[in-house]
Structures are given as C-alpha cells and as structure tokens.
Amino acid sequence: MGRSRRTIPEELLLLALDPATGTTAQPQSLDLGLAGAQLVELALAGRIAPDGDRIAVVLPRPTGDPTLDSALELLRRRGSPVRAVHWIGGPRLGLRQTYLTHLERCGMVHAVSGQMCGVLPTTRYQATDTAISREIRARLDAAIRTGVPPDPRTAALAALAHAVGLGKHLYPGNEGRSCRSRLRDLIRHDPMGGLVAHAVMDVQNGVAAQPRRTPAGGAAAGRSPARAAPAPAARRVPQQARHLAGGMVRAGAR
C-alpha cells in the first residue's frame, strides 16, 4: 500500500483533533473507531472481507503499513472469522497514541508539551497543515449537502464519524442538526463501513449483538448508540469499553 493516500484511521483522527485545544473529541469512543477504521482500510485493500457479521482474512499479504499489518496479523492468527463487535471491543492499548505518533512522524501534527494543574505533564497535538483537515472535512460536507452518493472511503469515514459521536463536534448546535442527520444516513452507502460502524455502537453500549443480516442494499441506516437495546448480561462484551478507556494515551491526547 502506497503512502500517497491517507488511511481512514488517520483521517478519522484528524477529524477528531480540535484545532483550538489540541485534544481529541470523543476520546473513548474514538479508540473504538480507530480499531474499526483499520478493518475498513484492510477491506478496501482487499485483505479482509465481511462474512455475515464476522471478518475473514482473504489475503494475508502485508500492506506495507506497519499498524495495519499488525492488525492483519492478529486477525490471521485467529484462524477463523471473528465477529466485528468482538474485534473492535477487544483491548488494544495505545492505538490512538500510535496513530498520533505516526501523524507526528509524517509531519501532519506536532506535539506541544504542557502541564495539567501545573503538575501533571501533558502532550497536545496541533495540525501542522490545516489544509489537510479542511480537505477531509470538505469531502464530508459535499457528501452531506449535495446528496451525491460518496465514494466508499468517504462513506466509511462518515459512518465511523457518526458511530463515535463526532457529529456534534463537526456540526454543533441546532443549526447542525440536519447535517448530523445526513451524516448518520451516509452509513448506508458502504456495507463494510456500515457493519463496522454498527459494531462500534454496539460496543459502546456493551452489547454483543446477535448476528446481523445485511439487506441487499447494504447496512441498515444509522442506528443511534443511545437507542441500542441492551443484551442479557451473559452476552455483554466483558469490560471492553473499560479496557479501551483507561490509560490509552498521554493525558493531553484526550
């Protein structure tokens, strides 16, 4: 995989970065979204494919991206297709920091050291080229406002942005309500993005969902995380959100 094109995890993280504060919006759900974005990127690269509500490795050859290849190898070692909700909810400590460090190495962000309460060291991240973030945002805006079906990468990015709760960050207030609704609706334009986005929402609600049947036209349109029905206690994903929420990154990258 060439490095001329940004990956979906990178773009999702850039969308979440607040240019004023240098922190990331929705940090806990963003951790889940990055794990899901890796699946979408691997699917677009032809390495994995959906198998019902599971993910199957179809081509274990490395992509050339170390972080994606690490995820691909973990999937390969499973030996059989894994449910998307279990993969996304599994502990993957340091994933957000891994991508922040990668973006810093690529020159897309720079780290700013500071202190919290005058004592605790923190690190915040500022975009070095705001044109990149503007271009990513412009693609989402065009998909939302023109009604033209987006390309698979933009559709998947929109689905993940909705799933992790970035809608209120990108389109705040009452004036952004219609844009948030359209962002949610874009989930139907990419089956893989829809599968992963629903898995992200299920994990946030502690729900190990029953196998989902995908309609012929793709994934069902945007189910709100807050409205997902809880599963019986025996089917909850054990402590997944807590594994990902604690100690993922340095204090400033929250």
PDB file of C-alpha atoms in Angstrom, residues 20-177:
ATOM      1  CA  ALA A  20      -8.044  25.210  19.285  1.00  0.00           C
ATOM      2  CA  THR A  21      -7.169  22.882  22.170  1.00  0.00           C
ATOM      3  CA  GLY A  22      -5.019  20.193  20.535  1.00  0.00           C
ATOM      4  CA  THR A  23      -7.117  17.456  22.164  1.00  0.00           C
ATOM      5  CA  THR A  24      -9.295  14.812  20.530  1.00  0.00           C
ATOM      6  CA  ALA A  25     -13.074  14.871  20.660  1.00  0.00           C
ATOM      7  CA  GLN A  26     -14.895  11.757  21.925  1.00  0.00           C
ATOM      8  CA  PRO A  27     -11.644  10.104  23.106  1.00  0.00           C
ATOM      9  CA  GLN A  28     -13.084   6.855  24.457  1.00  0.00           C
ATOM     10  CA  SER A  29     -15.336   6.073  21.503  1.00  0.00           C
ATOM     11  CA  LEU A  30     -12.599   7.297  19.142  1.00  0.00           C
ATOM     12  CA  ASP A  31     -10.412   4.433  20.358  1.00  0.00           C
ATOM     13  CA  LEU A  32     -13.109   2.027  19.170  1.00  0.00           C
ATOM     14  CA  GLY A  33     -13.499   3.935  15.913  1.00  0.00           C
ATOM     15  CA  LEU A  34      -9.804   3.641  15.103  1.00  0.00           C
ATOM     16  CA  ALA A  35      -9.939  -0.135  15.545  1.00  0.00           C
ATOM     17  CA  GLY A  36     -12.969  -0.198  13.253  1.00  0.00           C
ATOM     18  CA  ALA A  37     -11.311   2.107  10.734  1.00  0.00           C
ATOM     19  CA  GLN A  38      -8.434  -0.348  10.462  1.00  0.00           C
ATOM     20  CA  LEU A  39     -10.908  -3.043   9.424  1.00  0.00           C
ATOM     21  CA  VAL A  40     -12.401  -0.808   6.737  1.00  0.00           C
ATOM     22  CA  GLU A  41      -8.955   0.111   5.410  1.00  0.00           C
ATOM     23  CA  LEU A  42      -7.913  -3.546   5.286  1.00  0.00           C
ATOM     24  CA  ALA A  43     -11.146  -4.397   3.451  1.00  0.00           C
ATOM     25  CA  LEU A  44     -10.535  -1.640   0.888  1.00  0.00           C
ATOM     26  CA  ALA A  45      -7.016  -3.061   0.423  1.00  0.00           C
ATOM     27  CA  GLY A  46      -8.518  -6.495  -0.324  1.00  0.00           C
ATOM     28  CA  ARG A  47      -7.000  -8.165   2.764  1.00  0.00           C
ATOM     29  CA  ILE A  48     -10.220  -8.928   4.635  1.00  0.00           C
ATOM     30  CA  ALA A  49     -13.900  -9.256   3.765  1.00  0.00           C
ATOM     31  CA  PRO A  50     -17.176  -9.377   5.694  1.00  0.00           C
ATOM     32  CA  ASP A  51     -18.655 -12.823   6.336  1.00  0.00           C
ATOM     33  CA  GLY A  52     -22.080 -12.046   7.766  1.00  0.00           C
ATOM     34  CA  ASP A  53     -21.280 -10.109  10.929  1.00  0.00           C
ATOM     35  CA  ARG A  54     -17.776 -11.563  11.015  1.00  0.00           C
ATOM     36  CA  ILE A  55     -14.483 -10.537   9.453  1.00  0.00           C
ATOM     37  CA  ALA A  56     -12.474 -13.045   7.424  1.00  0.00           C
ATOM     38  CA  VAL A  57      -8.901 -12.711   6.172  1.00  0.00           C
ATOM     39  CA  VAL A  58      -8.872 -13.356   2.424  1.00  0.00           C
ATOM     40  CA  LEU A  59      -5.326 -12.209   1.599  1.00  0.00           C
ATOM     41  CA  PRO A  60      -2.756 -12.225   4.433  1.00  0.00           C
ATOM     42  CA  ARG A  61      -0.085 -10.434   2.380  1.00  0.00           C
ATOM     43  CA  PRO A  62       1.229  -7.307   4.214  1.00  0.00           C
ATOM     44  CA  THR A  63       0.033  -3.906   3.050  1.00  0.00           C
ATOM     45  CA  GLY A  64       3.261  -2.073   3.856  1.00  0.00           C
ATOM     46  CA  ASP A  65       1.597  -0.050   6.616  1.00  0.00           C
ATOM     47  CA  PRO A  66       3.034  -1.342   9.940  1.00  0.00           C
ATOM     48  CA  THR A  67      -0.020  -0.535  12.036  1.00  0.00           C
ATOM     49  CA  LEU A  68      -2.461  -2.086   9.589  1.00  0.00           C
ATOM     50  CA  ASP A  69      -0.203  -5.097   9.122  1.00  0.00           C
ATOM     51  CA  SER A  70      -0.125  -5.654  12.866  1.00  0.00           C
ATOM     52  CA  ALA A  71      -3.944  -5.760  12.891  1.00  0.00           C
ATOM     53  CA  LEU A  72      -3.959  -8.049   9.853  1.00  0.00           C
ATOM     54  CA  GLU A  73      -1.559 -10.470  11.534  1.00  0.00           C
ATOM     55  CA  LEU A  74      -3.688 -10.570  14.682  1.00  0.00           C
ATOM     56  CA  LEU A  75      -6.732 -11.368  12.568  1.00  0.00           C
ATOM     57  CA  ARG A  76      -4.820 -14.061  10.687  1.00  0.00           C
ATOM     58  CA  ARG A  77      -3.766 -15.713  13.941  1.00  0.00           C
ATOM     59  CA  ARG A  78      -7.390 -16.107  14.957  1.00  0.00           C
ATOM     60  CA  GLY A  79      -7.608 -18.847  12.328  1.00  0.00           C
ATOM     61  CA  SER A  80     -11.324 -18.319  11.702  1.00  0.00           C
ATOM     62  CA  PRO A  81     -13.574 -15.312  11.024  1.00  0.00           C
ATOM     63  CA  VAL A  82     -14.039 -13.105  14.075  1.00  0.00           C
ATOM     64  CA  ARG A  83     -17.141 -11.106  14.925  1.00  0.00           C
ATOM     65  CA  ALA A  84     -16.589  -7.416  14.253  1.00  0.00           C
ATOM     66  CA  VAL A  85     -18.040  -6.433  17.632  1.00  0.00           C
ATOM     67  CA  HIS A  86     -15.581  -8.696  19.452  1.00  0.00           C
ATOM     68  CA  TRP A  87     -12.602  -7.456  17.465  1.00  0.00           C
ATOM     69  CA  ILE A  88     -13.423  -3.768  17.934  1.00  0.00           C
ATOM     70  CA  GLY A  89     -14.183  -4.241  21.629  1.00  0.00           C
ATOM     71  CA  GLY A  90     -11.004  -6.147  22.381  1.00  0.00           C
ATOM     72  CA  PRO A  91      -8.241  -4.377  24.347  1.00  0.00           C
ATOM     73  CA  ARG A  92      -5.791  -2.678  22.018  1.00  0.00           C
ATOM     74  CA  LEU A  93      -3.938  -0.357  24.354  1.00  0.00           C
ATOM     75  CA  GLY A  94      -2.091   2.566  22.810  1.00  0.00           C
ATOM     76  CA  LEU A  95      -3.784   2.558  19.392  1.00  0.00           C
ATOM     77  CA  ARG A  96      -4.715   6.238  19.480  1.00  0.00           C
ATOM     78  CA  GLN A  97      -1.245   7.215  20.668  1.00  0.00           C
ATOM     79  CA  THR A  98       0.269   5.016  17.958  1.00  0.00           C
ATOM     80  CA  TYR A  99      -1.611   6.987  15.314  1.00  0.00           C
ATOM     81  CA  LEU A 100      -0.832  10.355  16.895  1.00  0.00           C
ATOM     82  CA  THR A 101       2.867   9.455  16.914  1.00  0.00           C
ATOM     83  CA  HIS A 102       2.590   8.298  13.314  1.00  0.00           C
ATOM     84  CA  LEU A 103       0.930  11.565  12.246  1.00  0.00           C
ATOM     85  CA  GLU A 104       3.680  13.478  14.047  1.00  0.00           C
ATOM     86  CA  ARG A 105       6.348  11.433  12.266  1.00  0.00           C
ATOM     87  CA  CYS A 106       4.668  12.160   8.930  1.00  0.00           C
ATOM     88  CA  GLY A 107       4.638  15.884   9.704  1.00  0.00           C
ATOM     89  CA  MET A 108       0.829  16.203   9.829  1.00  0.00           C
ATOM     90  CA  VAL A 109       0.746  17.165  13.529  1.00  0.00           C
ATOM     91  CA  HIS A 110       3.259  18.408  16.056  1.00  0.00           C
ATOM     92  CA  ALA A 111       3.333  17.688  19.780  1.00  0.00           C
ATOM     93  CA  VAL A 112       3.060  20.540  22.299  1.00  0.00           C
ATOM     94  CA  SER A 113       4.161  19.716  25.845  1.00  0.00           C
ATOM     95  CA  GLY A 114       2.460  21.272  28.851  1.00  0.00           C
ATOM     96  CA  GLN A 115       1.181  20.617  32.347  1.00  0.00           C
ATOM     97  CA  MET A 116      -2.206  19.864  33.845  1.00  0.00           C
ATOM     98  CA  CYS A 117      -2.927  21.735  37.086  1.00  0.00           C
ATOM     99  CA  GLY A 118       0.693  22.878  36.988  1.00  0.00           C
ATOM    100  CA  VAL A 119       1.904  19.398  37.904  1.00  0.00           C
ATOM    101  CA  LEU A 120       0.966  16.562  35.542  1.00  0.00           C
ATOM    102  CA  PRO A 121       2.826  16.567  32.208  1.00  0.00           C
ATOM    103  CA  THR A 122       0.553  16.600  29.173  1.00  0.00           C
ATOM    104  CA  THR A 123       1.014  16.469  25.426  1.00  0.00           C
ATOM    105  CA  ARG A 124      -1.353  18.111  22.978  1.00  0.00           C
ATOM    106  CA  TYR A 125      -1.281  17.801  19.210  1.00  0.00           C
ATOM    107  CA  GLN A 126      -1.720  20.618  16.711  1.00  0.00           C
ATOM    108  CA  ALA A 127      -2.196  20.094  12.984  1.00  0.00           C
ATOM    109  CA  THR A 128       0.776  21.410  11.037  1.00  0.00           C
ATOM    110  CA  ASP A 129      -1.153  21.673   7.768  1.00  0.00           C
ATOM    111  CA  THR A 130      -4.758  22.667   8.331  1.00  0.00           C
ATOM    112  CA  ALA A 131      -5.423  22.312   4.604  1.00  0.00           C
ATOM    113  CA  ILE A 132      -5.396  18.529   5.043  1.00  0.00           C
ATOM    114  CA  SER A 133      -8.101  18.657   7.708  1.00  0.00           C
ATOM    115  CA  ARG A 134     -10.095  21.116   5.599  1.00  0.00           C
ATOM    116  CA  GLU A 135      -9.926  18.779   2.609  1.00  0.00           C
ATOM    117  CA  ILE A 136     -11.187  15.842   4.673  1.00  0.00           C
ATOM    118  CA  ARG A 137     -13.996  17.955   6.103  1.00  0.00           C
ATOM    119  CA  ALA A 138     -14.882  19.271   2.636  1.00  0.00           C
ATOM    120  CA  ARG A 139     -15.413  15.712   1.388  1.00  0.00           C
ATOM    121  CA  LEU A 140     -17.841  15.033   4.210  1.00  0.00           C
ATOM    122  CA  ASP A 141     -19.614  18.341   3.652  1.00  0.00           C
ATOM    123  CA  ALA A 142     -20.011  17.617  -0.064  1.00  0.00           C
ATOM    124  CA  ALA A 143     -21.451  14.170   0.637  1.00  0.00           C
ATOM    125  CA  ILE A 144     -23.880  15.640   3.167  1.00  0.00           C
ATOM    126  CA  ARG A 145     -25.020  18.702   1.246  1.00  0.00           C
ATOM    127  CA  THR A 146     -25.042  17.612  -2.387  1.00  0.00           C
ATOM    128  CA  GLY A 147     -26.857  14.316  -1.975  1.00  0.00           C
ATOM    129  CA  VAL A 148     -24.444  12.698  -4.446  1.00  0.00           C
ATOM    130  CA  PRO A 149     -23.501   9.177  -3.258  1.00  0.00           C
ATOM    131  CA  PRO A 150     -19.971   9.384  -1.833  1.00  0.00           C
ATOM    132  CA  ASP A 151     -17.060   7.150  -2.743  1.00  0.00           C
ATOM    133  CA  PRO A 152     -16.528   4.135  -0.442  1.00  0.00           C
ATOM    134  CA  ARG A 153     -13.741   5.787   1.567  1.00  0.00           C
ATOM    135  CA  THR A 154     -15.787   8.901   2.308  1.00  0.00           C
ATOM    136  CA  ALA A 155     -18.887   6.829   3.074  1.00  0.00           C
ATOM    137  CA  ALA A 156     -16.939   4.676   5.539  1.00  0.00           C
ATOM    138  CA  LEU A 157     -15.350   7.747   7.141  1.00  0.00           C
ATOM    139  CA  ALA A 158     -18.802   9.306   7.564  1.00  0.00           C
ATOM    140  CA  ALA A 159     -20.180   6.101   9.097  1.00  0.00           C
ATOM    141  CA  LEU A 160     -17.339   5.954  11.613  1.00  0.00           C
ATOM    142  CA  ALA A 161     -17.576   9.676  12.410  1.00  0.00           C
ATOM    143  CA  HIS A 162     -21.248   9.164  13.249  1.00  0.00           C
ATOM    144  CA  ALA A 163     -20.582   5.978  15.215  1.00  0.00           C
ATOM    145  CA  VAL A 164     -18.003   7.580  17.528  1.00  0.00           C
ATOM    146  CA  GLY A 165     -20.135  10.686  18.081  1.00  0.00           C
ATOM    147  CA  LEU A 166     -18.183  13.249  16.058  1.00  0.00           C
ATOM    148  CA  GLY A 167     -21.376  14.677  14.572  1.00  0.00           C
ATOM    149  CA  LYS A 168     -21.807  17.205  17.384  1.00  0.00           C
ATOM    150  CA  HIS A 169     -18.122  18.119  17.130  1.00  0.00           C
ATOM    151  CA  LEU A 170     -18.274  18.674  13.371  1.00  0.00           C
ATOM    152  CA  TYR A 171     -21.801  20.126  13.130  1.00  0.00           C
ATOM    153  CA  PRO A 172     -22.664  21.621  16.531  1.00  0.00           C
ATOM    154  CA  GLY A 173     -25.848  23.192  17.812  1.00  0.00           C
ATOM    155  CA  ASN A 174     -29.374  23.293  16.460  1.00  0.00           C
ATOM    156  CA  GLU A 175     -28.118  24.635  13.148  1.00  0.00           C
ATOM    157  CA  GLY A 176     -26.082  21.489  12.651  1.00  0.00           C
ATOM    158  CA  ARG A 177     -28.951  19.097  13.354  1.00  0.00           C
TER     159      ARG A 177
END
